[in-house]
Short mmCIF file of C-alpha atoms and ligand atoms in Angstrom, two decimals:
data_model
loop_
_atom_site.label_atom_id
_atom_site.label_comp_id
_atom_site.label_asym_id
_atom_site.label_seq_id
_atom_site.Cartn_x
_atom_site.Cartn_y
_atom_site.Cartn_z
CA UNK A 5 -12.93 -9.76 3.42
CA UNK A 6 -11.43 -8.65 6.68
CA UNK A 7 -8.28 -10.50 7.59
CA UNK A 8 -6.95 -10.27 11.10
CA UNK A 9 -3.64 -8.44 11.10
CA UNK A 10 -0.93 -10.40 12.83
CA UNK A 11 1.60 -8.62 14.99
CA UNK A 12 5.00 -10.15 15.09
CA UNK A 13 4.24 -11.65 18.46
CA UNK A 14 1.05 -13.19 17.04
CA UNK A 15 2.91 -15.31 14.54
CA UNK A 16 2.92 -18.34 16.82
CA UNK A 17 5.77 -20.81 16.88
CA UNK A 18 3.43 -23.42 15.40
CA UNK A 19 2.69 -21.18 12.43
CA UNK A 20 6.28 -20.38 11.60
CA UNK A 21 7.24 -21.81 8.24
CA UNK A 22 10.18 -24.17 8.84
CA UNK A 23 13.39 -22.87 7.43
CA UNK A 24 14.09 -26.07 5.52
CA UNK A 25 10.88 -25.79 3.53
CA UNK A 26 11.53 -22.16 2.84
CA UNK A 27 15.07 -22.69 1.64
CA UNK A 28 14.05 -25.52 -0.65
CA UNK A 29 11.69 -23.14 -2.40
CA UNK A 30 14.60 -21.04 -3.33
CA UNK A 31 14.48 -19.62 -6.84
CA UNK A 32 16.92 -16.78 -7.01
CA UNK A 33 16.61 -14.28 -9.78
CA UNK A 34 18.96 -11.79 -11.26
CA UNK A 35 17.92 -8.41 -12.54
CA UNK A 36 19.40 -5.99 -14.96
CA UNK A 37 20.72 -2.71 -13.69
CA UNK A 38 22.30 -1.66 -16.96
CA UNK A 39 23.17 2.00 -16.99
CA UNK A 40 23.63 2.38 -13.23
CA UNK A 41 26.95 2.96 -11.61
CA UNK A 42 27.84 -0.57 -10.64
CA UNK A 43 30.63 -0.93 -8.14
CA UNK A 44 33.74 -2.87 -9.01
CA UNK A 45 34.58 -3.85 -5.45
CA UNK A 46 35.23 -7.51 -4.81
CA UNK A 47 33.02 -9.41 -2.41
CA UNK A 48 34.26 -9.95 1.07
CA UNK A 49 36.13 -6.70 1.66
CA UNK A 50 33.82 -6.24 4.60
CA UNK A 51 35.45 -4.98 7.72
CA UNK A 52 37.15 -2.13 5.90
CA UNK A 53 34.03 -1.38 3.90
CA UNK A 54 31.71 -1.34 6.88
CA UNK A 55 34.01 1.01 8.71
CA UNK A 56 34.41 3.48 5.89
CA UNK A 57 31.49 5.49 7.23
CA UNK A 58 32.57 8.05 9.78
CA UNK A 59 30.73 8.58 13.05
CA UNK A 60 28.43 5.61 12.71
CA UNK A 61 27.01 4.73 16.07
CA UNK A 62 27.60 1.06 16.84
CA UNK A 63 24.41 -0.92 17.27
CA UNK A 64 23.82 -4.34 18.71
CA UNK A 65 23.38 -6.34 15.55
CA UNK A 66 21.44 -9.59 15.71
CA UNK A 67 23.45 -12.72 14.88
CA UNK A 68 21.79 -13.30 11.51
CA UNK A 69 22.94 -9.85 10.42
CA UNK A 70 26.57 -10.18 11.52
CA UNK A 71 26.66 -13.59 9.83
CA UNK A 72 25.54 -12.12 6.51
CA UNK A 73 27.64 -8.97 6.53
CA UNK A 74 30.99 -10.47 5.41
CA UNK A 75 29.38 -11.70 2.19
CA UNK A 76 27.98 -8.30 1.25
CA UNK A 77 28.39 -6.94 -2.27
CA UNK A 78 29.60 -3.48 -1.33
CA UNK A 79 28.69 -0.55 -3.58
CA UNK A 80 26.56 -2.74 -5.82
CA UNK A 81 24.81 0.49 -6.84
CA UNK A 82 26.25 3.93 -6.20
CA UNK A 83 24.94 7.47 -6.57
CA UNK A 84 27.72 8.69 -8.87
CA UNK A 85 29.67 11.49 -7.25
CA UNK A 86 26.95 12.56 -4.83
CA UNK A 87 28.05 12.77 -1.21
CA UNK A 88 26.52 10.35 1.25
CA UNK A 89 24.46 12.11 3.90
CA UNK A 90 26.14 12.10 7.33
CA UNK A 91 24.88 9.25 9.52
CA UNK A 92 23.80 11.72 12.17
CA UNK A 93 21.39 13.45 9.79
CA UNK A 94 20.03 10.22 8.33
CA UNK A 95 19.22 8.99 11.83
CA UNK A 96 18.00 12.20 13.48
CA UNK A 97 15.80 13.73 10.81
CA UNK A 98 13.16 11.10 10.21
CA UNK A 99 9.55 10.56 9.34
CA UNK A 100 8.14 7.64 11.30
CA UNK A 101 4.79 8.72 12.67
CA UNK A 102 4.51 5.63 14.83
CA UNK A 103 7.02 7.40 17.10
CA UNK A 104 5.65 10.92 16.83
CA UNK A 105 5.14 13.73 14.34
CA UNK A 106 8.41 15.64 14.74
CA UNK A 107 11.61 14.87 12.86
CA UNK A 108 13.46 14.14 16.11
CA UNK A 109 10.77 11.90 17.61
CA UNK A 110 11.76 8.63 15.90
CA UNK A 111 15.35 8.89 17.21
CA UNK A 112 14.14 9.92 20.67
CA UNK A 113 11.42 7.26 20.99
CA UNK A 114 12.51 4.46 18.66
CA UNK A 115 14.30 2.46 21.36
CA UNK A 116 10.99 1.17 22.65
CA UNK A 117 10.43 -0.84 19.47
CA UNK A 118 11.00 -4.55 20.06
CA UNK A 119 12.61 -6.01 16.94
CA UNK A 120 13.46 -9.47 18.29
CA UNK A 121 11.75 -11.77 17.74
CA UNK A 122 10.24 -10.54 14.50
CA UNK A 123 8.18 -12.40 11.97
CA UNK A 124 6.76 -11.66 8.56
CA UNK A 125 3.58 -12.96 7.01
CA UNK A 126 3.44 -13.44 3.24
CA UNK A 127 -0.08 -14.12 2.06
CA UNK A 128 -2.76 -13.43 -0.54
CA UNK A 129 -2.32 -14.40 -4.17
CA UNK A 130 0.76 -16.60 -3.78
CA UNK A 131 1.34 -20.31 -4.24
CA UNK A 132 3.55 -20.39 -1.14
CA UNK A 133 2.11 -18.30 1.68
CA UNK A 134 3.88 -18.43 5.01
CA UNK A 135 4.79 -16.88 8.31
CA UNK A 136 8.53 -16.55 8.67
CA UNK A 137 10.95 -15.73 11.41
CA UNK A 138 12.93 -12.76 10.10
CA UNK A 139 16.25 -14.61 10.16
CA UNK A 140 14.83 -17.39 7.97
CA UNK A 141 13.11 -14.91 5.71
CA UNK A 142 16.37 -13.14 4.82
CA UNK A 143 18.72 -16.12 4.99
CA UNK A 144 18.81 -17.03 1.27
CA UNK A 145 19.80 -13.58 0.08
CA UNK A 146 23.16 -11.96 -0.31
CA UNK A 147 23.22 -8.43 1.04
CA UNK A 148 24.01 -5.68 -1.40
CA UNK A 149 24.94 -2.13 -0.62
CA UNK A 150 22.69 0.23 -2.57
CA UNK A 151 23.57 3.90 -2.30
CA UNK A 152 20.33 5.63 -3.24
CA UNK A 153 18.93 9.14 -3.24
CA UNK A 154 15.89 9.44 -0.94
CA UNK A 155 13.48 12.24 -1.88
CA UNK A 156 10.74 13.04 0.62
CA UNK A 157 7.50 14.53 -0.72
CA UNK A 158 8.19 17.43 1.70
CA UNK A 159 11.02 18.53 -0.63
CA UNK A 160 14.09 17.47 1.33
CA UNK A 161 16.45 14.69 0.29
CA UNK A 162 19.37 12.57 1.42
CA UNK A 163 21.76 9.98 -0.02
CA UNK A 164 21.71 6.78 2.02
CA UNK A 165 23.84 3.63 1.74
CA UNK A 166 21.31 0.84 2.34
CA UNK A 167 22.05 -2.84 2.88
CA UNK A 168 19.41 -5.15 1.51
CA UNK A 169 18.35 -7.36 -1.37
CA UNK A 170 15.94 -7.05 -4.28
CA UNK A 171 12.28 -7.41 -3.33
CA UNK A 172 11.92 -9.44 -6.55
CA UNK A 173 13.94 -12.27 -5.03
CA UNK A 174 11.40 -12.80 -2.25
CA UNK A 175 8.44 -12.37 -4.58
CA UNK A 176 9.73 -14.99 -7.00
CA UNK A 177 10.23 -17.35 -4.13
CA UNK A 178 6.63 -17.15 -2.89
CA UNK A 179 5.30 -17.54 -6.45
CA UNK A 180 2.60 -14.95 -7.16
CA UNK A 181 -0.49 -16.47 -8.79
CA UNK A 182 -1.85 -15.18 -12.11
CA UNK A 183 -4.31 -13.02 -10.15
CA UNK A 184 -1.61 -11.09 -8.31
CA UNK A 185 -1.29 -7.55 -9.70
CA UNK A 186 -0.24 -5.51 -6.67
CA UNK A 187 1.84 -5.93 -3.52
CA UNK A 188 0.58 -4.55 -0.25
CA UNK A 189 2.83 -3.89 2.73
CA UNK A 190 2.00 -3.33 6.36
CA UNK A 191 3.98 -1.94 9.29
CA UNK A 192 3.80 -3.35 12.80
CA UNK A 193 0.86 -2.19 14.88
CA UNK A 194 2.00 -2.11 18.47
CA UNK A 195 0.68 0.91 20.41
CA UNK A 196 2.36 -0.30 23.57
CA UNK A 197 5.80 0.25 22.00
CA UNK A 198 4.90 2.85 19.39
CA UNK A 199 3.79 6.01 21.18
CA UNK A 200 2.58 7.69 17.99
CA UNK A 201 -0.04 4.97 17.62
CA UNK A 202 -1.45 5.90 21.01
CA UNK A 203 -1.95 9.56 20.24
CA UNK A 204 -4.64 10.57 17.81
CA UNK A 205 -2.37 13.23 16.36
CA UNK A 206 -1.64 11.85 12.95
CA UNK A 207 -5.22 10.72 12.21
CA UNK A 208 -3.63 7.64 10.70
CA UNK A 209 -5.66 4.46 10.63
CA UNK A 210 -2.90 2.17 11.90
CA UNK A 211 -1.10 0.13 10.77
CA UNK A 212 0.73 2.22 8.15
CA UNK A 213 0.17 0.64 4.73
CA UNK A 214 1.81 0.96 1.36
CA UNK A 215 1.61 -0.70 -2.01
CA UNK A 216 3.24 -1.16 -5.40
CA UNK A 217 2.13 -2.51 -8.73
CA UNK A 218 3.63 -5.98 -9.14
CA UNK A 219 5.88 -4.90 -12.01
CA UNK A 220 7.19 -2.00 -9.91
CA UNK A 221 7.83 -4.38 -7.02
CA UNK A 222 9.74 -6.72 -9.36
CA UNK A 223 12.01 -3.92 -10.59
CA UNK A 224 15.64 -4.61 -9.59
CA UNK A 225 15.99 -1.18 -7.94
CA UNK A 226 13.23 -1.94 -5.39
CA UNK A 227 14.81 -3.49 -2.30
CA UNK A 228 14.00 -4.71 1.16
CA UNK A 229 16.61 -3.17 3.46
CA UNK A 230 17.88 -4.61 6.74
CA UNK A 231 20.78 -2.22 7.24
CA UNK A 232 22.44 1.07 6.37
CA UNK A 233 25.92 2.63 6.75
CA UNK A 234 27.45 -0.82 7.13
CA UNK A 235 25.32 -1.77 10.15
CA UNK A 236 21.83 -3.05 10.91
CA UNK A 237 18.95 -0.59 10.56
CA UNK A 238 18.50 1.75 13.50
CA UNK A 239 14.92 1.57 14.80
CA UNK A 240 14.13 5.09 13.62
CA UNK A 241 14.94 4.05 10.05
CA UNK A 242 12.55 1.11 10.03
CA UNK A 243 14.26 -1.83 11.74
CA UNK A 244 14.35 -4.67 11.21
CA UNK A 245 13.01 -4.70 7.62
CA UNK A 246 11.81 -1.88 5.38
CA UNK A 247 11.09 -1.20 1.76
CA UNK A 248 13.22 1.21 -0.29
CA UNK A 249 11.87 2.39 -3.67
CA UNK A 250 14.30 5.12 -4.71
CA UNK A 251 12.35 6.58 -7.65
CA UNK A 252 9.28 7.29 -5.50
CA UNK A 253 8.63 9.80 -2.73
CA UNK A 254 9.89 8.57 0.63
CA UNK A 255 6.47 7.74 2.05
CA UNK A 256 6.29 4.69 -0.24
CA UNK A 257 9.34 3.23 1.54
CA UNK A 258 7.40 1.68 4.40
CA UNK A 259 9.23 0.83 7.62
CA UNK A 260 9.19 -2.08 10.08
CA UNK A 261 7.24 -4.45 7.82
CA UNK A 262 5.31 -7.38 9.29
CA UNK A 263 3.15 -8.34 6.34
CA UNK A 264 3.50 -8.58 2.56
CA UNK A 265 0.34 -9.50 0.65
CA UNK A 266 -0.06 -10.15 -3.05
CA UNK A 267 -3.45 -8.82 -4.14
CA UNK A 268 -5.57 -8.47 -7.27
CA UNK A 269 -6.80 -4.89 -6.72
CA UNK A 270 -4.86 -1.70 -6.09
CA UNK A 271 -4.58 -1.53 -2.30
CA UNK A 272 -5.49 1.46 -0.18
CA UNK A 273 -2.40 3.19 1.19
CA UNK A 274 -1.94 5.39 4.23
CA UNK A 275 -1.18 8.80 2.76
CA UNK A 276 -3.46 8.42 -0.22
CA UNK A 277 -6.24 7.54 2.21
CA UNK A 278 -5.55 10.63 4.35
CA UNK A 279 -5.27 13.20 1.55
CA UNK A 280 -5.90 11.76 -1.93
CA UNK A 281 -5.55 15.17 -3.64
CA UNK A 282 -2.04 15.55 -2.23
CA UNK A 283 -0.59 12.05 -2.18
CA UNK A 284 -1.26 9.53 -4.92
CA UNK A 285 -0.75 5.80 -5.15
CA UNK A 286 2.11 6.14 -7.63
CA UNK A 287 4.04 8.92 -5.87
CA UNK A 288 6.80 8.89 -8.48
CA UNK A 289 9.25 11.71 -7.92
CA UNK A 290 8.32 14.26 -10.57
CA UNK A 291 9.62 17.85 -10.67
CA UNK A 292 6.88 18.86 -13.13
CA UNK A 293 3.92 17.86 -10.99
CA UNK A 294 3.70 20.09 -7.92
CA UNK A 295 2.18 19.22 -4.60
CA UNK A 296 -0.98 21.37 -4.24
CA UNK A 297 0.74 23.34 -1.48
CA UNK A 298 4.35 23.54 -2.69
CA UNK A 299 6.62 23.11 -5.70
CA UNK A 300 8.37 19.81 -6.34
CA UNK A 301 10.88 21.34 -8.78
CA UNK A 302 13.61 21.66 -6.15
CA UNK A 303 14.72 19.97 -2.98
CA UNK A 304 16.88 20.69 0.05
CA UNK A 305 19.70 18.17 0.23
CA UNK A 306 20.36 17.57 3.91
CA UNK A 307 22.21 18.79 5.85
CA UNK A 308 20.96 22.14 4.66
CA UNK A 309 21.08 25.05 7.10
CA UNK A 310 19.50 28.44 7.03
CA UNK A 311 22.89 29.96 6.30
CA UNK A 312 24.20 27.18 4.10
CA UNK A 313 21.21 26.12 2.02
CA UNK A 314 21.92 23.15 -0.20
CA UNK A 315 19.20 23.38 -2.81
CA UNK A 316 19.18 21.35 -6.00
CA UNK A 317 16.91 20.58 -8.91
CA UNK A 318 14.73 17.55 -8.40
CA UNK A 319 15.25 14.95 -11.11
CA UNK A 320 12.56 13.00 -12.92
CA UNK A 321 12.04 9.69 -11.11
CA UNK A 322 14.64 10.98 -8.64
CA UNK A 323 17.39 10.40 -11.21
CA UNK A 324 16.37 6.82 -12.02
CA UNK A 325 14.45 7.59 -15.24
CA UNK A 326 16.72 5.49 -17.46
CA UNK A 327 15.91 2.47 -15.35
CA UNK A 328 12.23 2.93 -14.53
CA UNK A 329 10.54 5.26 -17.06
CA UNK A 330 9.46 2.31 -19.21
CA UNK A 331 7.26 1.07 -16.35
CA UNK A 332 5.03 4.09 -16.97
CA UNK A 333 4.88 4.20 -20.76
CA UNK A 334 1.44 5.43 -21.77
CA UNK A 335 0.44 6.44 -18.24
CA UNK A 336 -0.60 10.06 -17.65
CA UNK A 337 1.74 10.99 -14.80
CA UNK A 338 -0.21 14.16 -14.11
CA UNK A 339 -3.32 12.17 -13.32
CA UNK A 340 -1.48 9.24 -11.78
CA UNK A 341 0.65 11.25 -9.36
N1 MTE B 406 5.69 2.87 8.91
C1 MTE B 406 6.11 4.03 8.41
N2 MTE B 406 6.92 4.06 7.34
C2 MTE B 406 7.36 5.23 6.84
C3 MTE B 406 6.94 6.47 7.40
C4 MTE B 406 6.08 6.42 8.53
O1 MTE B 406 5.67 7.45 9.12
N3 MTE B 406 5.70 5.20 9.01
N4 MTE B 406 7.38 7.66 6.84
C5 MTE B 406 7.79 7.61 5.42
C6 MTE B 406 8.39 8.86 4.95
S1 MTE B 406 7.34 10.19 4.73
C7 MTE B 406 9.71 8.96 4.62
S2 MTE B 406 10.35 10.37 3.92
C8 MTE B 406 10.66 7.83 4.89
C9 MTE B 406 11.83 8.33 5.72
O2 MTE B 406 12.80 7.33 5.88
P1 MTE B 406 14.09 7.61 6.78
O3 MTE B 406 13.62 8.14 8.10
O4 MTE B 406 14.80 6.31 6.90
O5 MTE B 406 14.89 8.64 6.04
O6 MTE B 406 10.02 6.75 5.59
C10 MTE B 406 8.72 6.44 5.13
N5 MTE B 406 8.24 5.23 5.78
MO1 MO B 407 8.46 11.62 3.35
#
C-alpha cells in the first residue's frame, strides 16, 4: 500500500493531535543501563553544565527547548575517559546528503532548512497514531545528556554529547500493536530547502529512510535527540529531531525526522537499497566484518590530521557490547551485517 508522505507543512492544523490527549496517554518507562558510566550530577545544574563546552556557537533555540533545558539530567551516560570531539568538528564534518555530498556541505547549506513549525506523524501498527507538533511531541520527556561514540561506516568517529530521551518512551506511549515488529523512520522531503534533493548526485530515492527492529528501538541506549553540546541541534546535525543509535554505523542515525511508522515487515532503508552488498539493515559496528572496499578494524577519531593521525581500534558494537550483544544472540552477524 502506498501511503502519501506528509511533509511537516502538510500536517494540517486540523490533523494535529491535541496536546491534552497526547499528555494523558503518558506512560513513561524506565530502562536499565547497568554497566554504563552513569553520571552522578544532580539535576538542575544547567547553566554551568550547558556552558562547559568551549567554542559552542550560540543558536536561536526554540522556546520549548529553552524551557526543557534546566531540567536536563546532565551526563546521564558518559563515554568514560574519552575526549569529546570539538564542537567545530562535529558541526563541520557531516554526512547529510540532503544538503550535498561533501563533508562541508551540510554546514554551508543547512541554514535553508525550515525547522519551525515542525510536525511528526506516528502511524502504522500502533493503537494511538497521531500527527504532533514537535513541541507537544517532546513535552512529556526529560532531556538527558548522552555522551556517545559515533562511528561512521566510512571509518571515522567522534564523541558527541547529545541531548535527548529514550526512543522507547515515545514508542510505549503510542502503544505498538501485536503486529508491530519494526520501526521505520523518514526524513523530511523538501527539495525547495534541501539542495541535495534537487540534484541527482546521490541517486537517493528521497526521502532518506531508516529502520530498526522493535526490540532494538526499545533498547534504552537508542535515543531521539533534539540537542547537542548543551544547545539545540544545529541543522547540519539533523535538527530538530534525529535518531541516535550508538552501537550501529552512523547512517542508521537518521536526521530531521518527520515520520515514525510501526510496521510488521522489515522496512527498506536508504543505504541498503542503494548498495545491499555494502550496507546491511543491521549495520552494527563490527571490527571483524569488513566493508567490501575497506577494513572496519580501525577508525580515525576526529580531529585527525595527516600529520597527527588519531587512529584507534574499532570496538565490537562500538563499545556497547555489554549492553546490546544479547539483542543478537543466535544471529549470524557475518550474514546480517
Ligand atoms: N537524513 C539523513 N540522515 C543521515 C544522513 C543523511 O545523509 N541523511 N547521514 C548519516 C550518516 S552516514 C552519518 S555518519 C550521520 C552523521 O551525523 P552527524 O553529522 O551529526 O555527525 O548521520 C546519518 N544520518
Ligand atoms: Mo556515516
